[in-house]
Tab-separated table of C-alpha atoms in Angstrom:
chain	number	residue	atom	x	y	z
P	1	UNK	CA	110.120	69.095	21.201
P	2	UNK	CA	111.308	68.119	24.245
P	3	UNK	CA	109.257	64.592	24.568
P	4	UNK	CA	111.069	63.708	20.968
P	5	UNK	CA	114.337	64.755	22.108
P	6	UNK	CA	114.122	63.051	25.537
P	7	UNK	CA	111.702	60.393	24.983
P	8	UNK	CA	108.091	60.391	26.545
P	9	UNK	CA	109.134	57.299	28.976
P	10	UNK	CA	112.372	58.869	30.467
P	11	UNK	CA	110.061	62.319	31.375
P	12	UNK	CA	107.480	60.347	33.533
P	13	UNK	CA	109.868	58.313	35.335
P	14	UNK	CA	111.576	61.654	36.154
P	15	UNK	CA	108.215	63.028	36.949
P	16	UNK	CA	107.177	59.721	39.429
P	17	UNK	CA	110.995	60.149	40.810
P	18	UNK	CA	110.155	63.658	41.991
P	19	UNK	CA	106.577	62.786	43.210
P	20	UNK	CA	107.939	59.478	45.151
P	21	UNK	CA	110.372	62.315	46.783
P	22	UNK	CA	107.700	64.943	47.611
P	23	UNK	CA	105.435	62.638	48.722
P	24	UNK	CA	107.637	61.307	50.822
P	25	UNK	CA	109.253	64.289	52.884
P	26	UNK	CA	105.886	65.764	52.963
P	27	UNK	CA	103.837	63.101	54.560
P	28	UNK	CA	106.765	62.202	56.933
P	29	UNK	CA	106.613	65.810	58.032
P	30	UNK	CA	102.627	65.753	58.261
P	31	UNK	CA	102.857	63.059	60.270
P	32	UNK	CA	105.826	63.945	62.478
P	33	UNK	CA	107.286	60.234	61.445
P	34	UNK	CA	110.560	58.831	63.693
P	35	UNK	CA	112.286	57.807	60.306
P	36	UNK	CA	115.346	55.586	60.576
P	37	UNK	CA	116.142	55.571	56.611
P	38	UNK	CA	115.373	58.126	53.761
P	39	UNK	CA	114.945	55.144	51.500
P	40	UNK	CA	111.492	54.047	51.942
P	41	UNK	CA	110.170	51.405	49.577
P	42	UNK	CA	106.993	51.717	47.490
P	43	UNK	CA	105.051	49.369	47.410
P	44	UNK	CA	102.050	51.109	45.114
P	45	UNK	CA	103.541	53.469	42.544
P	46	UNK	CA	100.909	53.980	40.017
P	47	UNK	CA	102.392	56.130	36.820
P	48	UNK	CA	101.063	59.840	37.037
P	49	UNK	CA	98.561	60.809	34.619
P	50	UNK	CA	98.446	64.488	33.700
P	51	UNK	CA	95.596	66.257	35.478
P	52	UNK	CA	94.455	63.307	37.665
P	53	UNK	CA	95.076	62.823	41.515
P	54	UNK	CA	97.959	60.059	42.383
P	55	UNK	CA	98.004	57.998	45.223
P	56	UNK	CA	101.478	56.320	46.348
P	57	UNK	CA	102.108	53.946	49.088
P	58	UNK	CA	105.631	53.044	50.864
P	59	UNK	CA	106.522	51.529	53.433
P	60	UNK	CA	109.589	53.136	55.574
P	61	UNK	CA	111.706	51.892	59.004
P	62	UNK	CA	110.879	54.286	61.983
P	63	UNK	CA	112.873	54.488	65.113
P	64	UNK	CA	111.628	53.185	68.276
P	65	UNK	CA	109.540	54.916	70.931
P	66	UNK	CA	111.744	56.045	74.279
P	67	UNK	CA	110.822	56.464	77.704
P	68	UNK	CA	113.236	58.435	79.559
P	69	UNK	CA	113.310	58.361	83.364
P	70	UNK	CA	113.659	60.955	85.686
P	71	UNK	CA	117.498	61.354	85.556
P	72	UNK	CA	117.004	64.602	86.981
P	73	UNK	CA	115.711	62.589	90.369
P	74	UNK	CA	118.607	60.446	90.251
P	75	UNK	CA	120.689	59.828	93.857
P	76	UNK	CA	124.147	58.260	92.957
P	77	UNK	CA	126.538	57.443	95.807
P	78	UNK	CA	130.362	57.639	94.516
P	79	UNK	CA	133.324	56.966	96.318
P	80	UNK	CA	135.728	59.778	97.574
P	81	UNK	CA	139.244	59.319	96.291
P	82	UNK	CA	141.900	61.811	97.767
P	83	UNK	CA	145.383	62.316	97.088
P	84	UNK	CA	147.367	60.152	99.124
P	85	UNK	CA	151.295	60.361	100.111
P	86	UNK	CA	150.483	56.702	98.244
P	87	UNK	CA	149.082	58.260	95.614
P	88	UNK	CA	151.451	60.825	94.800
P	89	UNK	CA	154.697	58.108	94.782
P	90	UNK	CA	152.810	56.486	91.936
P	91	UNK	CA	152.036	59.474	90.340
P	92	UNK	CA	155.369	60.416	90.945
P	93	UNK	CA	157.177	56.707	89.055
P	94	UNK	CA	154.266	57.201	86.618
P	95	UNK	CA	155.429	60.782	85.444
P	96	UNK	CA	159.622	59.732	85.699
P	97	UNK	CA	158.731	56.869	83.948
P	98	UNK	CA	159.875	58.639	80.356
P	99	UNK	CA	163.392	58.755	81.532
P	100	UNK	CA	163.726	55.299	83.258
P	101	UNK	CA	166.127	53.066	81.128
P	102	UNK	CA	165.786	49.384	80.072
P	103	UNK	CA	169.324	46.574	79.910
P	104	UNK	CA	168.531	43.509	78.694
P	105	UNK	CA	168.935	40.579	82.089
P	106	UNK	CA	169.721	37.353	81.159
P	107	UNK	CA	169.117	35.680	85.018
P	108	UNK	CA	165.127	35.446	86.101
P	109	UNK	CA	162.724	38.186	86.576
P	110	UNK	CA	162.274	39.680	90.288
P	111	UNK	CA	160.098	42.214	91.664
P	112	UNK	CA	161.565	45.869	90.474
P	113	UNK	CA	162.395	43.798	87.287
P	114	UNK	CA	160.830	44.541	84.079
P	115	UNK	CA	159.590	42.313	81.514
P	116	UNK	CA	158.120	42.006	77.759
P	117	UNK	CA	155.401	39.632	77.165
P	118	UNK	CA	152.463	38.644	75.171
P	119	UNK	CA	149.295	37.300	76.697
P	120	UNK	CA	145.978	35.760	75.471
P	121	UNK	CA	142.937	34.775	78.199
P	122	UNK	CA	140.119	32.378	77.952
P	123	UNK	CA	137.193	31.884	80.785
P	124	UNK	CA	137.725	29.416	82.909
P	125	UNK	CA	135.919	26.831	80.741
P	126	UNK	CA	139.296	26.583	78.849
P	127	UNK	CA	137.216	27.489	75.430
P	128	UNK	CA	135.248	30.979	74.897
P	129	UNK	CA	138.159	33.299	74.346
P	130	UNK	CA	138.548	36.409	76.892
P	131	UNK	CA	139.215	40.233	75.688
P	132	UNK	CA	142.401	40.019	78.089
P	133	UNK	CA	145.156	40.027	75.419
P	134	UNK	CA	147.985	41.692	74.637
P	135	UNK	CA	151.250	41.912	72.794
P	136	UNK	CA	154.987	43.409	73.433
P	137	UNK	CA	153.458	44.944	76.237
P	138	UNK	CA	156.588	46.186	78.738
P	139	UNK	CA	155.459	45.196	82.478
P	140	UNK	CA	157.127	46.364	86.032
P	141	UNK	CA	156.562	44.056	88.505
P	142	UNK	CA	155.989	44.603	92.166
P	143	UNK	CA	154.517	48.058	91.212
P	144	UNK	CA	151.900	49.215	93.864
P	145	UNK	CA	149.225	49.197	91.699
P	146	UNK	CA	149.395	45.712	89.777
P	147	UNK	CA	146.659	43.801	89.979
P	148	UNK	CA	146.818	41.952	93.346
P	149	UNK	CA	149.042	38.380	93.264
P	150	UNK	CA	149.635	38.392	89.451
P	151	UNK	CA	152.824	39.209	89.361
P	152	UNK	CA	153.858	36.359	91.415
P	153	UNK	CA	153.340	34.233	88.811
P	154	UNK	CA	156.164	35.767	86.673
P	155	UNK	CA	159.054	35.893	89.309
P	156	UNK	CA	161.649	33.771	88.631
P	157	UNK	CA	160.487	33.594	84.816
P	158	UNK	CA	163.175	33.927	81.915
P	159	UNK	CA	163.160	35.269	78.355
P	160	UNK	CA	161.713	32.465	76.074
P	161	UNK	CA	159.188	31.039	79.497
P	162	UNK	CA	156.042	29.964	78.332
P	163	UNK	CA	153.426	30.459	81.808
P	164	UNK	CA	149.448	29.263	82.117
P	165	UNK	CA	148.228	30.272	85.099
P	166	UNK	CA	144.611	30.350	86.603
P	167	UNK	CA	143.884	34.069	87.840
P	168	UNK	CA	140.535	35.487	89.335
P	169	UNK	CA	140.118	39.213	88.180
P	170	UNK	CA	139.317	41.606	90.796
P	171	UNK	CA	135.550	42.504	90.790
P	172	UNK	CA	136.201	46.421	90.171
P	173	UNK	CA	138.322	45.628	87.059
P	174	UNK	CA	138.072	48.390	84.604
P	175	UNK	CA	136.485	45.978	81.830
P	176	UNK	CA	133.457	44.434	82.847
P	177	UNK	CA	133.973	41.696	80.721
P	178	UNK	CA	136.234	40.082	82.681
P	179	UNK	CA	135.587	41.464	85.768
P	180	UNK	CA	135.105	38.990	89.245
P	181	UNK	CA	135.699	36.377	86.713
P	182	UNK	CA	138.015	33.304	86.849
P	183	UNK	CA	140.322	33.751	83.568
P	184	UNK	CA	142.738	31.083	82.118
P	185	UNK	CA	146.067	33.304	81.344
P	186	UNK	CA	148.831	31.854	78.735
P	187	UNK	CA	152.042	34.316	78.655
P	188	UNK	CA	154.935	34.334	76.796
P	189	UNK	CA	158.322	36.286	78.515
P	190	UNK	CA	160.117	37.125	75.288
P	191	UNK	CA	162.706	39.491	77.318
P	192	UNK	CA	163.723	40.476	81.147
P	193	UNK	CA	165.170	43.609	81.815
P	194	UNK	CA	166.121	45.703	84.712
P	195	UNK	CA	164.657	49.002	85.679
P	196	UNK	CA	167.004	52.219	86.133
P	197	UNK	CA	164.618	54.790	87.755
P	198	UNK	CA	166.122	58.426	87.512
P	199	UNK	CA	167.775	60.336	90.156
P	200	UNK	CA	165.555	63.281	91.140
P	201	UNK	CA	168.042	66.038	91.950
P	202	UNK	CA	167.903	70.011	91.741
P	203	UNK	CA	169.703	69.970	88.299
P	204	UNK	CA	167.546	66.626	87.211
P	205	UNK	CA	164.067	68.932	87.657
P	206	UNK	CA	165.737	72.212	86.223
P	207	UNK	CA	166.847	70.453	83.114
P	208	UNK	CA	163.765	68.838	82.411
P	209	UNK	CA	161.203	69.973	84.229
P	210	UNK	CA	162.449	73.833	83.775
P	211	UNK	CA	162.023	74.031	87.601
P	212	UNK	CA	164.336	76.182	90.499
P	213	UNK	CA	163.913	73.584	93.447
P	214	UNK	CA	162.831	70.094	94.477
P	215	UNK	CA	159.606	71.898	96.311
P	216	UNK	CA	158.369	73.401	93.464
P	217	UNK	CA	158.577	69.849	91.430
P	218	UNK	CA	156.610	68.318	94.612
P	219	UNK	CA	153.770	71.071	94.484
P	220	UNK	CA	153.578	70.693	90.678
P	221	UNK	CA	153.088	67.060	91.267
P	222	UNK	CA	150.190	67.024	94.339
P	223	UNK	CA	148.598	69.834	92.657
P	224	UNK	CA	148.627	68.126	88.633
P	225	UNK	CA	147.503	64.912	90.506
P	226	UNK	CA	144.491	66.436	92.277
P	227	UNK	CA	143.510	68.344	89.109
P	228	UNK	CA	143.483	64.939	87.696
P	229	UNK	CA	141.646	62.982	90.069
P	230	UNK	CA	139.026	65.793	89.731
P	231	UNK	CA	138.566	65.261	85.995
P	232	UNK	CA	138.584	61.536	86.782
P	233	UNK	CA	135.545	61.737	88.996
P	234	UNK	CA	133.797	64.246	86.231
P	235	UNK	CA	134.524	61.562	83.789
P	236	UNK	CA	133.514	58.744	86.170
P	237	UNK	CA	129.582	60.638	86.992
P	238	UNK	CA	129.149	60.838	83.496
P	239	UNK	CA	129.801	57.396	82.776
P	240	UNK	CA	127.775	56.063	85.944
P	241	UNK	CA	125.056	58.811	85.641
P	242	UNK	CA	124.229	57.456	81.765
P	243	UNK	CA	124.954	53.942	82.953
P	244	UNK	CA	121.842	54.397	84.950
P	245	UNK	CA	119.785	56.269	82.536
P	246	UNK	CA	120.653	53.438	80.032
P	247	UNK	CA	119.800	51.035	82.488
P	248	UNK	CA	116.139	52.275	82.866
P	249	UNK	CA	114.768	53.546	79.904
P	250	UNK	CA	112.283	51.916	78.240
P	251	UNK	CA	112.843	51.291	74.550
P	252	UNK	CA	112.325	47.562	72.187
P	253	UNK	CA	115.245	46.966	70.147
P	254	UNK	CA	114.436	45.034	67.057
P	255	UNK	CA	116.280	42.389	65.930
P	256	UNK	CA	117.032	43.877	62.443
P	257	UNK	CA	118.542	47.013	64.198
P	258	UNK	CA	120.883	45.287	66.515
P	259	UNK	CA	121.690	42.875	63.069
P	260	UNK	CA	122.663	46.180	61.778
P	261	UNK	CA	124.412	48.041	64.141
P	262	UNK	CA	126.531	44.778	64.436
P	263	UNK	CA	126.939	44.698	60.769
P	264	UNK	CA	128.400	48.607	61.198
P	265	UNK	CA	130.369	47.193	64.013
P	266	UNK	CA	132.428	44.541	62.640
P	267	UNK	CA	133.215	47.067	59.112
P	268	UNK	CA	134.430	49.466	61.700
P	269	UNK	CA	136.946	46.426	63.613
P	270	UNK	CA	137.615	45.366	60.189
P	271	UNK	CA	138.775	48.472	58.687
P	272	UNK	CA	140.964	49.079	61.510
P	273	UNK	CA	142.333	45.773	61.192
P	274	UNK	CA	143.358	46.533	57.468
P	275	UNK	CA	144.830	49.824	58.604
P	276	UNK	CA	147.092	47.925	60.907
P	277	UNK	CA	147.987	45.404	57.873
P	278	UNK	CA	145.580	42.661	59.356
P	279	UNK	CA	142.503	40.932	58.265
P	280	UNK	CA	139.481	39.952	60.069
P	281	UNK	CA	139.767	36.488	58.644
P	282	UNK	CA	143.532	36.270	60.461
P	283	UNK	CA	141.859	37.742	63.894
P	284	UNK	CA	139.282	35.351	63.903
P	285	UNK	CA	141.421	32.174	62.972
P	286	UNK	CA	143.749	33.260	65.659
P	287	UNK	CA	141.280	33.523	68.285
P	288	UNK	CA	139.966	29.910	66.673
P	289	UNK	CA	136.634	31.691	66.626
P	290	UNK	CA	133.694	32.127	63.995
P	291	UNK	CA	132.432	34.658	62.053
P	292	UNK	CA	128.996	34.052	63.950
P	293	UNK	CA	130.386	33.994	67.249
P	294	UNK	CA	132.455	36.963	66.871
P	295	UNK	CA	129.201	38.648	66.110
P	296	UNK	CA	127.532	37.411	69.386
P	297	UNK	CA	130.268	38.956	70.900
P	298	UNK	CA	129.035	42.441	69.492
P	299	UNK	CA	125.617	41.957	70.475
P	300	UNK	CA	126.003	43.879	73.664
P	301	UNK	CA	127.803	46.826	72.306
P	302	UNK	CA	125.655	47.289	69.712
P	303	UNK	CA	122.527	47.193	71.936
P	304	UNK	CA	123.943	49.856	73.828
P	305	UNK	CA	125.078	52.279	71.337
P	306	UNK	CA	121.571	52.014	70.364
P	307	UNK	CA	120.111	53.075	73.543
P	308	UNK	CA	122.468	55.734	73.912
P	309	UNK	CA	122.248	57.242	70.422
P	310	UNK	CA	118.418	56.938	70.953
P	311	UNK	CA	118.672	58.216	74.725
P	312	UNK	CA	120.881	61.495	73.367
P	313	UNK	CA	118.408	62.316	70.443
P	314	UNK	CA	115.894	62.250	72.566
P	315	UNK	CA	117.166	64.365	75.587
P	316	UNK	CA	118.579	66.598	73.141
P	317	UNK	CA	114.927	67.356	71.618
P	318	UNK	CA	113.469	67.831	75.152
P	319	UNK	CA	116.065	70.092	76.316
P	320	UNK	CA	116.645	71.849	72.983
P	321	UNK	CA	120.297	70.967	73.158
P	322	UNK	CA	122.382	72.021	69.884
P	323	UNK	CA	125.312	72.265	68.112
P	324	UNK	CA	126.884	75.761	67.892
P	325	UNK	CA	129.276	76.619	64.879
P	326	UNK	CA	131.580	77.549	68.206
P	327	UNK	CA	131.902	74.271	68.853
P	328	UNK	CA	132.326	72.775	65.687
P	329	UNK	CA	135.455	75.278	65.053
P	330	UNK	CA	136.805	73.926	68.390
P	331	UNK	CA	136.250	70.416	67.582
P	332	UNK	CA	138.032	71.184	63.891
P	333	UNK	CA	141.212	72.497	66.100
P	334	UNK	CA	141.171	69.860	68.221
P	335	UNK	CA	141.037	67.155	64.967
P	336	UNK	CA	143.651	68.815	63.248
P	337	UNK	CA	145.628	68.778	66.169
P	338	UNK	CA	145.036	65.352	67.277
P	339	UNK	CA	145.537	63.574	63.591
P	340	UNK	CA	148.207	66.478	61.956
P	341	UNK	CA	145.649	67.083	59.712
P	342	UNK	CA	146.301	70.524	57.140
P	343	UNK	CA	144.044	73.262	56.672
P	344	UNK	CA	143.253	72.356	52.971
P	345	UNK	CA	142.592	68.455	53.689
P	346	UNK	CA	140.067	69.410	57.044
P	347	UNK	CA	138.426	72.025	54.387
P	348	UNK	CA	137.765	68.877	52.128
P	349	UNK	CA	136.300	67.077	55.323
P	350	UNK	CA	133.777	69.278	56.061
P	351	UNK	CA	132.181	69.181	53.379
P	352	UNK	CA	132.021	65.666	53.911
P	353	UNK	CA	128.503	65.117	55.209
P	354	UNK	CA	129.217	61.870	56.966
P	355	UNK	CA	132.211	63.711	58.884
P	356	UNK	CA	130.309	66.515	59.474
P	357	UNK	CA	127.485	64.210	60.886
P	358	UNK	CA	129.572	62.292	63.436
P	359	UNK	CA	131.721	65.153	64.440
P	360	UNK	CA	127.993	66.822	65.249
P	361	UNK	CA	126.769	63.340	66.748
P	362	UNK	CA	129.930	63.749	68.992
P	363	UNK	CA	129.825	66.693	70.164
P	364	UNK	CA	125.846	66.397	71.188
P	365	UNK	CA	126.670	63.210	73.114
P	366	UNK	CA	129.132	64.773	74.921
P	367	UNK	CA	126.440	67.699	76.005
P	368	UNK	CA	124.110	65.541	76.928
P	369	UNK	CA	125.839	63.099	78.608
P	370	UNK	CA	127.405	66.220	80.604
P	371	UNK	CA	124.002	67.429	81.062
P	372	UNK	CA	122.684	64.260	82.572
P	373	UNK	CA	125.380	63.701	84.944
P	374	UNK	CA	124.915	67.532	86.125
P	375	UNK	CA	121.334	67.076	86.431
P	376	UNK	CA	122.438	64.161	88.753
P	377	UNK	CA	122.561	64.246	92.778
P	378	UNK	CA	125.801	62.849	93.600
P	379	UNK	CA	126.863	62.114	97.384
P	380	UNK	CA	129.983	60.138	98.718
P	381	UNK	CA	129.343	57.400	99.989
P	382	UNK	CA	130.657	57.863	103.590
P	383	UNK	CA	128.299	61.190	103.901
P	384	UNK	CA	124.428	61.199	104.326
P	385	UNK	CA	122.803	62.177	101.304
P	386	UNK	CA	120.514	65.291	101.033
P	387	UNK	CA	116.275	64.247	101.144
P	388	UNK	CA	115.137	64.573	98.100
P	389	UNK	CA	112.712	66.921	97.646
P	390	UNK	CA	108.803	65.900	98.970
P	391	UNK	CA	107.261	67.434	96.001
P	392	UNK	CA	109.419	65.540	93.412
P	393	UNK	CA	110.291	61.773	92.556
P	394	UNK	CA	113.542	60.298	93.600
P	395	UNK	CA	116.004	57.412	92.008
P	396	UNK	CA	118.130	56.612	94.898
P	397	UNK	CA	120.471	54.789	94.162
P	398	UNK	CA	122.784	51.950	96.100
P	399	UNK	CA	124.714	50.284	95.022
P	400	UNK	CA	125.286	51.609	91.449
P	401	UNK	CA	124.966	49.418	89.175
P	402	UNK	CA	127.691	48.371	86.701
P	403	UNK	CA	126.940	48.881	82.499
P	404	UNK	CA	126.921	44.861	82.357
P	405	UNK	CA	123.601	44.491	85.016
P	406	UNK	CA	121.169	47.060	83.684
P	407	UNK	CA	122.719	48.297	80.289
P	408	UNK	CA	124.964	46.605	77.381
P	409	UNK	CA	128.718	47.740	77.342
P	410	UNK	CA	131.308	51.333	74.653
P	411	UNK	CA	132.530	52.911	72.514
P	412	UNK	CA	132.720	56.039	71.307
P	413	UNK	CA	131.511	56.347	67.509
P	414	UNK	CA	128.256	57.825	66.567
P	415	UNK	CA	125.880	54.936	66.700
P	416	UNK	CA	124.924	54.272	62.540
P	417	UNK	CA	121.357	54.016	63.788
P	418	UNK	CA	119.085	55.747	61.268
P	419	UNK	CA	120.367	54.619	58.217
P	420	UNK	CA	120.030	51.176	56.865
P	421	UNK	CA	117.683	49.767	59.153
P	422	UNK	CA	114.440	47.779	58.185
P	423	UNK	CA	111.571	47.382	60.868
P	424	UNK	CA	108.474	48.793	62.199
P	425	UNK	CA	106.730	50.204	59.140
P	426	UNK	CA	103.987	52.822	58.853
């Protein structure tokens, strides 16, 4: 009845369907395969014949072998930043800085002046486009902590100046990009303005800061700065303890996986680009740069979110690191918080399995990245570091090396590494 009704066609290619699928998950298991996609491709599908064996054969992506090193032996010499009197004065601007007023100047910009400006960078060769750009970005100059001699080349601007200026970036520049390189910089002043810095009084810290006296206000201040700078430094032997992880690991990249992660890449720039009412089409005409080149430019990212997504899943596995439904409720606060996101709409989202997937991708990088950088020895550099242990290997390490010598440069989505991805086969 039913092979009338359904047709005797559409019941073995249900049949094969379920077989391809069973075959599948069960051999993978059997073997204990690295998969990179659940879509593997058959390449011998022979129909099934009732009461006769079947033999199938596909072909399916696997992930890359990793060899970690011994991170736990790892010797890392940081610097020691302390709060300075220095220090705290910037901190200090930095914090009044939400109730410093703005008038419009229509003479030239000096030092204490403010101004508003646009900027786009190119490498000295005058042709392959920098990542130093900006736009309407409000600028103090003569602040302590500009970058050294660059605001020199603004003084004396006015609203409407057009500047090109050569400018060597310092070598500990945040972006390695452009670090201890020679940059071409072409500004445009679109406004001057003078700075009116608050007076800090006794009333001035009780009204806003809800404060009795101009002590308690400087206390608040050394004491929120140094709880900063510590979380800076945690932040800081994360990023330098991975950096060196990354840096010596052994893994081969395929081409076709770094194609693809680049591919996932540019959707990701591109979506945010249409979110901000742009195109990827206007980006790259702007920059006067090619779909191809802009690409290139990805390379290195993409090469490192590899490592590191392979470099977590595998630490993870060793150490039996995992994601607790805790920590998942504390990362749903903390969304919902962050984006003003309801109760209703975050329900909807976790049932989302891609959401769910990153937010759990997420969270385990941040435990193992933590866990790497604890597992870490890490000494000041103006102290004598502790002898490693005689029975153990060592990774001493001086000078640290930066993301750009031993590992590709970040960012902070869950590398799309398994899915999509065509290479080694088994």
């Amino acid at each position: 009845i039913i092979l009338s009704r359904v047709g005797e066609e559409e019941v073995r290619e249900t049949v094969r369907d379920r077989i391809k699928a069973a075959a599948f998950r069960d051999s993978a298991d059997e073997l204990k395969l690295e998969v990179r996609s659940q879509n593997p491709r058959f390449v011998d599908e022979p129909a099934p014949v009732e009461g006769q064996p079947c033999v199938l054969t596909y072909e399916v992506p696997l992930l890359p072998e990793v060899t970690l090193p011994d991170y736990e032996g790892f010797r890392i010499p940081i610097k020691r930043v302390e709060a300075s009197e220095k220090m705290l004065e910037q901190y200090r601007q930095r914090l009044l800085e939400r109730f410093t007023e703005y008038e419009d100047k229509d003479g030239p910009a000096e030092l204490g002046d403010a101004i508003v400006y646009d900027l786009k960078s190119t490498y000295d060769d005058g042709e392959k486009e920098a990542p130093l750009k900006h736009q309407d970005v409000l600028y103090i100059l003569g602040r302590d902590d500009n970058l050294p001699g660059y605001d020199k080349h603004f003084a004396g601007a006015t609203a409407g100046s057009e500047l090109t200026f050569e400018y060597a970036m310092p070598n500990d520049f945040p972006n390695s990009a452009v670090a201890g390189k020679t940059l071409i910089l072409e500004a445009k002043v679109k406004a001057v303005r003078t700075v009116k810095h608050p007076e800090v009084t006794e009333s001035f810290v009780k009204e806003h800061y809800k404060m009795d006296s101009l002590d308690e206000f400087d206390r608040y201040l050394r004491e929120t700065l140094e709880y900063e700078l510590a979380e800076e430094e945690k932040r800081y032997k994360e990023s330098v303890a991975m950096d060196h992880l990354l840096g010596r690991m052994a893994v081969n990249l395929s081409e076709d996986m770094i194609k693809d992660e680049t591919d996932y890449l540019v959707s990701v720039h591109e979506r945010r680009l249409r979110a901000a009412g742009h195109s990827l089409s206007e980006m790259l005409k702007e920059r006067n740069q090619s779909l191809e080149d802009y690409r290139q430019s990805l390379r290195e990212e993409a090469s490192r979110r590899l490592k590191e997504f392979l470099a977590v899943r595998a630490i993870a596995r060793a150490k039996e690191i995992s994601v607790t439904d805790e920590e998942i409720s504390r990362y749903t606060a903390t969304f919902m918080r962050q984006y003003n996101v309801g109760s209703k709409d975050m329900k909807k989202l976790l049932k989302n399995r891609e959401f769910l997937n990153d937010a759990m991708m997420e969270i385990m990088r941040a435990k193992v990245i933590k866990h790497v950088a604890d597992s870490a020895q890490f000494y000041y550099e103006d102290e004598e570091p502790e002898p490693a242990p005689e029975a153990e290997s060592s990774d001493d390490i001086s000078p640290a090396p930066s993301a750009a010598e031993e590992s590709p440069a970040e960012t902070g989505e869950s590398a799309n590494a398994q899915e999509n991805n065509q290479d080694e086969k088994d």
